[in-house]
Tab-separated table of C-alpha atoms and ligand atoms in Angstrom:
chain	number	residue	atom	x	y	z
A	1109	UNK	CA	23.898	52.523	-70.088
A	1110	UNK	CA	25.216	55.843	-70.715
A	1111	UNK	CA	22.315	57.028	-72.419
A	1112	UNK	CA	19.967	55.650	-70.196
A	1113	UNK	CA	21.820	57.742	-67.147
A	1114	UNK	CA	22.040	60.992	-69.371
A	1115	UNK	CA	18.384	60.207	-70.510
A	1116	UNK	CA	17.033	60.037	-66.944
A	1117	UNK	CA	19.419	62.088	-64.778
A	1118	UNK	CA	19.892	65.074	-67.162
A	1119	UNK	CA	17.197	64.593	-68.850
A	1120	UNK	CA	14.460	64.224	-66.172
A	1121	UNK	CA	16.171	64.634	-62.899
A	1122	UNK	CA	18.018	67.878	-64.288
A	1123	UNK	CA	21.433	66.595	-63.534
A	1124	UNK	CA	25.206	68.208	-64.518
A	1125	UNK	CA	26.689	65.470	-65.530
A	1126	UNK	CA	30.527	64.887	-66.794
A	1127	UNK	CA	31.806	62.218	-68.997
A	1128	UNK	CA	35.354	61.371	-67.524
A	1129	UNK	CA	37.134	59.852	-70.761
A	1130	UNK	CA	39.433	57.013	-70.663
A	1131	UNK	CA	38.156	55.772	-67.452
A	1132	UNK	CA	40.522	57.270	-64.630
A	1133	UNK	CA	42.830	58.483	-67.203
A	1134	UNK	CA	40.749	61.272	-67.938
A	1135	UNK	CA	40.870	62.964	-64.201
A	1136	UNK	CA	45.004	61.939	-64.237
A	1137	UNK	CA	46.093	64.345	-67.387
A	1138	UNK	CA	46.584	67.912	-67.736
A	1139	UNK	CA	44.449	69.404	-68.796
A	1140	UNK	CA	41.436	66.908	-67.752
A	1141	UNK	CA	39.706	64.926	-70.333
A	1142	UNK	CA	36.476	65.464	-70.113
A	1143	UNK	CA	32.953	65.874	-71.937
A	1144	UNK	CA	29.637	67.287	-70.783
A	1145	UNK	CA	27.055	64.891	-71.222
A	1146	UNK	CA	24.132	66.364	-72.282
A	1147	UNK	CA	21.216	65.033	-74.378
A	1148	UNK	CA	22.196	65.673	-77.715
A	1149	UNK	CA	25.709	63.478	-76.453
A	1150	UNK	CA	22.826	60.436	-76.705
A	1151	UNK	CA	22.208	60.676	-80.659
A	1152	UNK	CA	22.788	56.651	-82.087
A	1153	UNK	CA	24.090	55.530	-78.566
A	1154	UNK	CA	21.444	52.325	-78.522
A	1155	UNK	CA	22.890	50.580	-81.491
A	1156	UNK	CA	25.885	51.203	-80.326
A	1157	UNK	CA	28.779	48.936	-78.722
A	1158	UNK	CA	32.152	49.731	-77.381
A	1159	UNK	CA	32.053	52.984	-75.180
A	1160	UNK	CA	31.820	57.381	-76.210
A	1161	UNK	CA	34.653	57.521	-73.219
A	1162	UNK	CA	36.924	55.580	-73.991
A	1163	UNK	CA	38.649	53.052	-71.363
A	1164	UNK	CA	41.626	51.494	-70.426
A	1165	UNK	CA	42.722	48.520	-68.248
A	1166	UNK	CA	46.052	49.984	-67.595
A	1167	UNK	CA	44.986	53.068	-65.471
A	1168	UNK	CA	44.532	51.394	-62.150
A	1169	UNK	CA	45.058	55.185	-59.998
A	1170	UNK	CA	46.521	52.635	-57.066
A	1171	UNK	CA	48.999	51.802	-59.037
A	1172	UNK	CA	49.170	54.051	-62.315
A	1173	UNK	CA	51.959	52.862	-64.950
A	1174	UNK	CA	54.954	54.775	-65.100
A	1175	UNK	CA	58.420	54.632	-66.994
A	1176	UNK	CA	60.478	51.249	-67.372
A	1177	UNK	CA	57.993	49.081	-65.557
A	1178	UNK	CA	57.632	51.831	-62.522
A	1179	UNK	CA	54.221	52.257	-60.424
A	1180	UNK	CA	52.912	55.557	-59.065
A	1181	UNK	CA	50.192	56.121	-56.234
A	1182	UNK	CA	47.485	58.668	-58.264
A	1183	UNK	CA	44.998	57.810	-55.996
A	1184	UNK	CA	44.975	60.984	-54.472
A	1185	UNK	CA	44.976	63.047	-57.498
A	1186	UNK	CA	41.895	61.105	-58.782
A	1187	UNK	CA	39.921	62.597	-55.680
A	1188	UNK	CA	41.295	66.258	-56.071
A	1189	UNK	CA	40.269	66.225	-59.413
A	1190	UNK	CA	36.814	65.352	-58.801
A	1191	UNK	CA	36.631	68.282	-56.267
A	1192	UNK	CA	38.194	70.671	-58.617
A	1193	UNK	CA	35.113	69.794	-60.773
A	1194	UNK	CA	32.676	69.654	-58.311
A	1195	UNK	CA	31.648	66.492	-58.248
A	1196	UNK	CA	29.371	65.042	-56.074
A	1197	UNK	CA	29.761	61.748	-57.191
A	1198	UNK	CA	30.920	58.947	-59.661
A	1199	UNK	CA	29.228	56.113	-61.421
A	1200	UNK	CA	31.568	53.630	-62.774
A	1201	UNK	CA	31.067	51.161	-65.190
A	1202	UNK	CA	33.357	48.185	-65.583
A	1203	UNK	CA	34.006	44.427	-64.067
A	1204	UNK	CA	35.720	43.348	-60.817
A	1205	UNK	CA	38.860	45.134	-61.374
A	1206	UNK	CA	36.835	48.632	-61.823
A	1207	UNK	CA	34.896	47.759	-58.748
A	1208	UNK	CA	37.407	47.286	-56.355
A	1209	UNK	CA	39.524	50.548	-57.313
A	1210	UNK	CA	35.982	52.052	-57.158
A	1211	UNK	CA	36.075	50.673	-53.412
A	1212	UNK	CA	39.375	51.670	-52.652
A	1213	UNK	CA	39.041	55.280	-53.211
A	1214	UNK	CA	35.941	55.032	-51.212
A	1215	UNK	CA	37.964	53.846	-48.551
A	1216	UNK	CA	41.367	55.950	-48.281
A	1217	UNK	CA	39.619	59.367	-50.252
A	1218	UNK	CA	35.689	59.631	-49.468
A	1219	UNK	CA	34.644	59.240	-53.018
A	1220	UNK	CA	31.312	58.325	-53.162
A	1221	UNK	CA	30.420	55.944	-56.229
A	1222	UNK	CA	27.774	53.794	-57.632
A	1223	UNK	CA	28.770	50.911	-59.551
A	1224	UNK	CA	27.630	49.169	-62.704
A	1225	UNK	CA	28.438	45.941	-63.730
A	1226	UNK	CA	30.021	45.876	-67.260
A	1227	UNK	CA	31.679	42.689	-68.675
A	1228	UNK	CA	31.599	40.227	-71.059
A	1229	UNK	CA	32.730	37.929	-69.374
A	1230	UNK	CA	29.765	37.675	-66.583
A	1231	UNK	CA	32.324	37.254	-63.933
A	1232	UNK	CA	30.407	38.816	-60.727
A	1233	UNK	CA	28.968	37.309	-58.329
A	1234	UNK	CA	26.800	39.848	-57.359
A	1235	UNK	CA	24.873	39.790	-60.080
A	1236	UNK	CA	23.272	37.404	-62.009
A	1237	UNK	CA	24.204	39.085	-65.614
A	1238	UNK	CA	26.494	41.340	-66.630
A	1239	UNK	CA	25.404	43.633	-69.471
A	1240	UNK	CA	27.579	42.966	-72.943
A	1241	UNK	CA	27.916	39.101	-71.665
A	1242	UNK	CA	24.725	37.962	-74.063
A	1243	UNK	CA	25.871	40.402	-77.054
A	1244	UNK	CA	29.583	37.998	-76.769
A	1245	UNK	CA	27.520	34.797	-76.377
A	1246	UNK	CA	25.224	35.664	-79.769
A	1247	UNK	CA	28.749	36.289	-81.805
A	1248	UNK	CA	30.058	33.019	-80.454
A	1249	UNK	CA	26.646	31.474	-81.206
A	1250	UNK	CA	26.573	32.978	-84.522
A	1251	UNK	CA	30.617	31.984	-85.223
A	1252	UNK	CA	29.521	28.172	-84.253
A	1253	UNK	CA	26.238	28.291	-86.665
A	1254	UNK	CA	28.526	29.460	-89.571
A	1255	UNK	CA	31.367	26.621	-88.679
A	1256	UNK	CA	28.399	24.072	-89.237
A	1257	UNK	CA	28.840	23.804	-92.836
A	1258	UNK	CA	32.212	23.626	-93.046
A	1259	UNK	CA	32.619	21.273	-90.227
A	1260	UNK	CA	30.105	19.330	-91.771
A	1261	UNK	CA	30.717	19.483	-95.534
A	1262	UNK	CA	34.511	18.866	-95.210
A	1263	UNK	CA	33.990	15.899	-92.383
A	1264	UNK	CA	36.514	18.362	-90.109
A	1265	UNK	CA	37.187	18.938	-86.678
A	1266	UNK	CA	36.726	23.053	-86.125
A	1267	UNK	CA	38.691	24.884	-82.960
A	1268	UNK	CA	36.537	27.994	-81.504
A	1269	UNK	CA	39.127	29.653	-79.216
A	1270	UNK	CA	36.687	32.346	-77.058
A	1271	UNK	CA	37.076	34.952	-74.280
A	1272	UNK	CA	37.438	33.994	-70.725
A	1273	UNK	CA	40.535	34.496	-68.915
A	1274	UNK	CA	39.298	33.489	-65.883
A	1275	UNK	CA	35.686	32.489	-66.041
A	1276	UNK	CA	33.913	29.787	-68.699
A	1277	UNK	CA	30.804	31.703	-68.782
A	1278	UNK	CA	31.234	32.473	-72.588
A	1279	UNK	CA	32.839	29.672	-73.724
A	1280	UNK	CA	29.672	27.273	-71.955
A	1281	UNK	CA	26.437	29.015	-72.812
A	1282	UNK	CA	28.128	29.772	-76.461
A	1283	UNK	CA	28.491	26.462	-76.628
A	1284	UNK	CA	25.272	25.471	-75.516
A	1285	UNK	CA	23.751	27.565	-78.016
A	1286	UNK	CA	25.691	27.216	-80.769
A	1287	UNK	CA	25.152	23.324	-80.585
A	1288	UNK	CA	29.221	22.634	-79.831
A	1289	UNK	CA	30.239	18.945	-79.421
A	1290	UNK	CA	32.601	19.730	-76.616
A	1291	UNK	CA	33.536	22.263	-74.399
A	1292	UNK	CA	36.597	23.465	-72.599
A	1293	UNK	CA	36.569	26.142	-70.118
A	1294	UNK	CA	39.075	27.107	-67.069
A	1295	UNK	CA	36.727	25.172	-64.416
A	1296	UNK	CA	36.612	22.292	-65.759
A	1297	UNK	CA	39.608	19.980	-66.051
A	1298	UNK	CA	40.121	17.871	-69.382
A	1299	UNK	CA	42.559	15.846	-71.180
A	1300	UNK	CA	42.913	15.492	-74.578
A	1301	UNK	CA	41.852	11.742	-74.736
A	1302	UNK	CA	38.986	13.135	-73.224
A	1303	UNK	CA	37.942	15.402	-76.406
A	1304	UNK	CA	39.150	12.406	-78.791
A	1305	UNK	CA	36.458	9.992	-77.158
A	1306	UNK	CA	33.778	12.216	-78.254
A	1307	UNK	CA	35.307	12.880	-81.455
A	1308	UNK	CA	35.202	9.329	-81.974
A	1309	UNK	CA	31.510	8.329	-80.546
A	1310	UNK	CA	30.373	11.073	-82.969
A	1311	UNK	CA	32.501	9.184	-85.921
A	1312	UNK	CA	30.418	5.832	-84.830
A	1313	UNK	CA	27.328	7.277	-85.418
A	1314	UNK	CA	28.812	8.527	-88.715
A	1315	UNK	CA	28.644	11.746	-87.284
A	1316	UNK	CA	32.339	12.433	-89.135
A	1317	UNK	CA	32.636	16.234	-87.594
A	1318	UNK	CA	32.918	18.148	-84.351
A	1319	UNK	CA	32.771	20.969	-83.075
A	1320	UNK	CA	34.928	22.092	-80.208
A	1321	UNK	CA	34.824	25.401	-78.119
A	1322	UNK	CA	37.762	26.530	-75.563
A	1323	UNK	CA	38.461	29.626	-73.119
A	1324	UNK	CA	40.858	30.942	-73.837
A	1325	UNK	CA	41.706	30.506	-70.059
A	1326	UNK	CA	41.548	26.781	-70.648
A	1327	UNK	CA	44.178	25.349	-68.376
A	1328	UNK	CA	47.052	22.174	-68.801
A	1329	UNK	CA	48.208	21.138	-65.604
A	1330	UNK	CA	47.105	24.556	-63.944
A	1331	UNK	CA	48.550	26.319	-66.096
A	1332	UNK	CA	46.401	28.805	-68.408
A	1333	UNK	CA	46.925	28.001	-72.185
A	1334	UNK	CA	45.962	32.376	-73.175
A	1335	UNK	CA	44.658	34.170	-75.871
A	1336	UNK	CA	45.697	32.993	-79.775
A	1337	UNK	CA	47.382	29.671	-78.224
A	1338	UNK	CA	44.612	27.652	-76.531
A	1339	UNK	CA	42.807	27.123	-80.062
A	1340	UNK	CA	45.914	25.824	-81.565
A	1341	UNK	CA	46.908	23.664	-78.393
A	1342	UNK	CA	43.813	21.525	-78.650
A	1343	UNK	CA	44.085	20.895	-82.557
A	1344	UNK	CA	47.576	19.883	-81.829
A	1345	UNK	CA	46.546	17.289	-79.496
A	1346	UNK	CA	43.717	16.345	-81.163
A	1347	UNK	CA	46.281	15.427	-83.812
A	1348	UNK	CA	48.666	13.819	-81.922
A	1349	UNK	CA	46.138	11.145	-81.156
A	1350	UNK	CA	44.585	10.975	-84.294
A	1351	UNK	CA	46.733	11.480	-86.967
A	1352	UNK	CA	45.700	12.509	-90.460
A	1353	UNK	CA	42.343	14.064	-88.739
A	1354	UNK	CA	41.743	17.327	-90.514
A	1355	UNK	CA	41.311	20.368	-87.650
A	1356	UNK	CA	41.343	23.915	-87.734
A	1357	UNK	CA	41.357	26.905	-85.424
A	1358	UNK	CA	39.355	30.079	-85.470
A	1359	UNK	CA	40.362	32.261	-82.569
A	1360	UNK	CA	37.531	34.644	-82.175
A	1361	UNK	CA	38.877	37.218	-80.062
A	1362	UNK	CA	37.891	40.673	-79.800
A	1363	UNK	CA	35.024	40.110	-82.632
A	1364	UNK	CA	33.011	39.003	-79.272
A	1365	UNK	CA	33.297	42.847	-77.614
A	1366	UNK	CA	32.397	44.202	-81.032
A	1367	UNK	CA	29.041	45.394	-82.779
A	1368	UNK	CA	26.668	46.656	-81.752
A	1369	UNK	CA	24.878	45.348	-77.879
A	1370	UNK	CA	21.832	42.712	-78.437
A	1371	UNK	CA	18.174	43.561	-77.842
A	1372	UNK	CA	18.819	41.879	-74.137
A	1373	UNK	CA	22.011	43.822	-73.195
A	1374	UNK	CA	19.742	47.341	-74.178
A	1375	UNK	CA	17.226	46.212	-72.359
A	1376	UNK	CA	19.243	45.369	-69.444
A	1377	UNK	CA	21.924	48.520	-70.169
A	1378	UNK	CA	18.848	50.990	-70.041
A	1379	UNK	CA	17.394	49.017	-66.590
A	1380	UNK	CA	20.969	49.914	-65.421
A	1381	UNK	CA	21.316	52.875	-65.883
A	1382	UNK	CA	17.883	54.254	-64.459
A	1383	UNK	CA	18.913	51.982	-61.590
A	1384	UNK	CA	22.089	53.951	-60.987
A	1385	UNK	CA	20.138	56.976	-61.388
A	1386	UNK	CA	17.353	56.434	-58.902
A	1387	UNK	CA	20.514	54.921	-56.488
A	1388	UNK	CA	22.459	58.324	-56.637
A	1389	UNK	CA	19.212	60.058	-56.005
A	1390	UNK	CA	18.445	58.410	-52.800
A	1391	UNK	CA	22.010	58.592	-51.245
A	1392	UNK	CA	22.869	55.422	-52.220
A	1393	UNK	CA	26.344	55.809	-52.519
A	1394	UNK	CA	28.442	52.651	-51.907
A	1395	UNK	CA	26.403	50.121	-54.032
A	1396	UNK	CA	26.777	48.059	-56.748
A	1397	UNK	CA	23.807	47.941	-59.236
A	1398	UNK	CA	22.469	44.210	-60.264
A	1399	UNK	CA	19.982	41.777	-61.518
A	1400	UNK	CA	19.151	39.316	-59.244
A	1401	UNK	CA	16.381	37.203	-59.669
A	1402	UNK	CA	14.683	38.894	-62.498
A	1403	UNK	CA	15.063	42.309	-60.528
A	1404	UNK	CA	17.481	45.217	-60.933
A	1405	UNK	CA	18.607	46.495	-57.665
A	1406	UNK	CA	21.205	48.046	-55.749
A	1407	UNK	CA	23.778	45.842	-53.081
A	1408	UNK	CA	27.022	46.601	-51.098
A	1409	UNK	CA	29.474	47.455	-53.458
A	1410	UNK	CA	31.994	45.149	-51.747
A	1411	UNK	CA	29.687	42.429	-53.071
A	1412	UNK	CA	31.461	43.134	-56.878
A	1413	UNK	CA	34.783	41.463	-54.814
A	1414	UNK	CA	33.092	37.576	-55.013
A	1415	UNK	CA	33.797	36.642	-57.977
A	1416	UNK	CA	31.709	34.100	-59.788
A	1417	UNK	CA	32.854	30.950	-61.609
A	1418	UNK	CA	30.922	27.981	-63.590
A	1419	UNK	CA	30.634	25.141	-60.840
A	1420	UNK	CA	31.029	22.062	-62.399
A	1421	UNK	CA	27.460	21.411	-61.255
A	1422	UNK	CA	26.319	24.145	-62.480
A	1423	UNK	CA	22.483	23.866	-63.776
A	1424	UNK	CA	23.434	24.864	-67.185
A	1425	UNK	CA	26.344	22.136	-66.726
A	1426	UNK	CA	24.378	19.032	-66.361
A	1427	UNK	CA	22.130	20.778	-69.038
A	1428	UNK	CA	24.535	20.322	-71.458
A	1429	UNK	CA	25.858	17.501	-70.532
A	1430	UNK	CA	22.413	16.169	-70.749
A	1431	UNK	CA	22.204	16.765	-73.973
A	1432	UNK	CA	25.511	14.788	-74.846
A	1433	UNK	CA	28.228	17.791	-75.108
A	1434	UNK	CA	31.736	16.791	-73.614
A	1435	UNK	CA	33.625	18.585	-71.218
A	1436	UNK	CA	36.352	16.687	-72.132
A	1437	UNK	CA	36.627	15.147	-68.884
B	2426	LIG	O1	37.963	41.061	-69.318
B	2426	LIG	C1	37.289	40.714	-70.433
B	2426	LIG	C2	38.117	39.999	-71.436
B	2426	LIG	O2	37.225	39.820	-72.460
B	2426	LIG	C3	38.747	38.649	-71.089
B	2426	LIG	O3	37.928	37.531	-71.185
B	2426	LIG	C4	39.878	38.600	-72.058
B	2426	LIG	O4	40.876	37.769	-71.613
B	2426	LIG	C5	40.329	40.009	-72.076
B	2426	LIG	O5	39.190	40.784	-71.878
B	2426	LIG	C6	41.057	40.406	-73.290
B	2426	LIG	O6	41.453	41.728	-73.152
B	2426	LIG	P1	42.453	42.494	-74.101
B	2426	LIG	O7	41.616	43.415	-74.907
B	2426	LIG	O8	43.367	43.203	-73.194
B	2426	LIG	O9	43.127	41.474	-74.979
């Protein structure tokens, strides 16, 4: 994304264009961290994940992170910055959270932004895909291909703990993909006799494995089980139902925002980024770049507030379920 906006605005459109590092960090600090982005700054940036910048999700200016637990209104200094620097503009990458601080210093400073949708998770409702969502669903995919064999070979039951705090997005078209035998994810409530009954139809067909995908933001009686505990909450019980049945857990964790981005999420970065480009260009401040239908466009940046979950009858739902995977339900 960042190469397709230095690519097209400095490039072609003969921007100035500053790389603010550490998202809002870098206009808090003395002296200012930042980094002229100029061609050459593009070298190997297609192959490559993660960001040049930096980030941080613990530099919300609103409410910036002081000593002992203490909050500090930076707002204000975010804005003065931008004018010491003589900045027309911002375009901000991130999810939901990056949006709406995006929004508020629209709101209470007059900074004018563009947004761009960044998350693996795919969490937004305004747009249909979030760029970096299919590069996490081909490492699940991949992670469930490998646990085939073992799965298979040593008749076990294999725990994939995913991403997903809030949103099953991951966690269901992994699983799809990957060929899982059930699925958990925060939307969808299930009970471990739920997940045994499909263990146990696949044992009468002397199918004697499964495989078994959960969010991490899988929840038990509301609440959410969290990363590096919802893997080994299921096994446990699985077992307690079935004793003697042979599990194990693989928490994938941040393997999934690793690597390099997938041919899709380059495709979809670069369409982005020219987006945000061309948006800027015509005074589009104030909106949020998406895909919607096949087409990349610009919409009210408010939009990035609705936040988008998997409906239980979602399309890709009843696909699966179609196709005999358990919710555990
Ligand atoms: O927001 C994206 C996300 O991938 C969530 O699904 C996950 O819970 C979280 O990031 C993990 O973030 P951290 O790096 O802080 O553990």
């Amino acid at each position: 994304m960042i190469r397709a906006v230095i690519k097209y605005g400095v490039g072609r459109k003969g921007w100035r264009l500053l790389g603010i590092e550490d998202s809002f960090n870098g206009l808090l600090t003395s002296p200012l961290r930042i980094t002229a982005l100029t061609p050459v700054a593009c070298k190997g940036l297609l192959q490559r994940g993660g960001t040049i910048l930096g980030t941080t999700n613990r530099g919300d200016p609103f409410h910036y992170p002081g000593q002992q637990g203490t909050e500090a209104d930076r707002s204000g200094e975010v804005a003065a910055a931008m004018k010491r620097l003589g900045l027309e503009g911002l375009i901000v990458l991130g999810g939901d959270g990056t949006q709406r601080i995006v929004m508020d210093l629209a709101s209470r400073h007059g900074v004018k932004a563009v947004g761009v949708p960044k998350t693996i998770d795919n969490d937004l409702g305004a747009t249909d895909l979030t760029f970096g969502f299919q590069s996490a669903v081909d490492c699940v995919t991949d992670a469930l291909d490998r646990l085939h064999t073992t799965a298979e070979s040593h008749d076990r039951v294999l725990v994939l703990e995913v991403m997903g705090r809030d949103a099953g997005w991951i966690g269901l078209s992994g699983g799809v993909a990957g060929g899982a035998d059930v699925i958990l994810i925060p939307e969808i409530p299930w009970t471990p006799q739920g997940i045994v009954q499909k263990i146990e139809e696949r044992r009468a067909l002397g199918r004697n494995f499964s495989l078994i995908i959960v969010s991490e933001g899988a929840r038990v009686d509301g609440k959410v089980l969290g990363a590096g505990k919802a893997g080994s909450y299921v096994a446990e019980a699985i077992e307690a139902i079935l004793p003697g049945i042979d599990t194990r857990v693989i928490v994938l964790g941040h393997l999934q925002r690793g690597g390099g981005p997938d041919a899709f999420d380059r495709v979809l970065a670069t369409r982005f980024g020219v987006c945000a480009v061309d948006l800027v260009e015509a005074g589009r401040w104030g909106e949020l770049v998406t895909l919607r239908n096949g087409k990349v466009d610009g919409v009210p940046l408010e939009e990035a507030r609705i936040n988008r979950n998997v409906h239980p009858d979602d399309e890709l739902v009843r696909a699966a379920r179609a196709v005999g995977i358990s919710f555990g339900d």
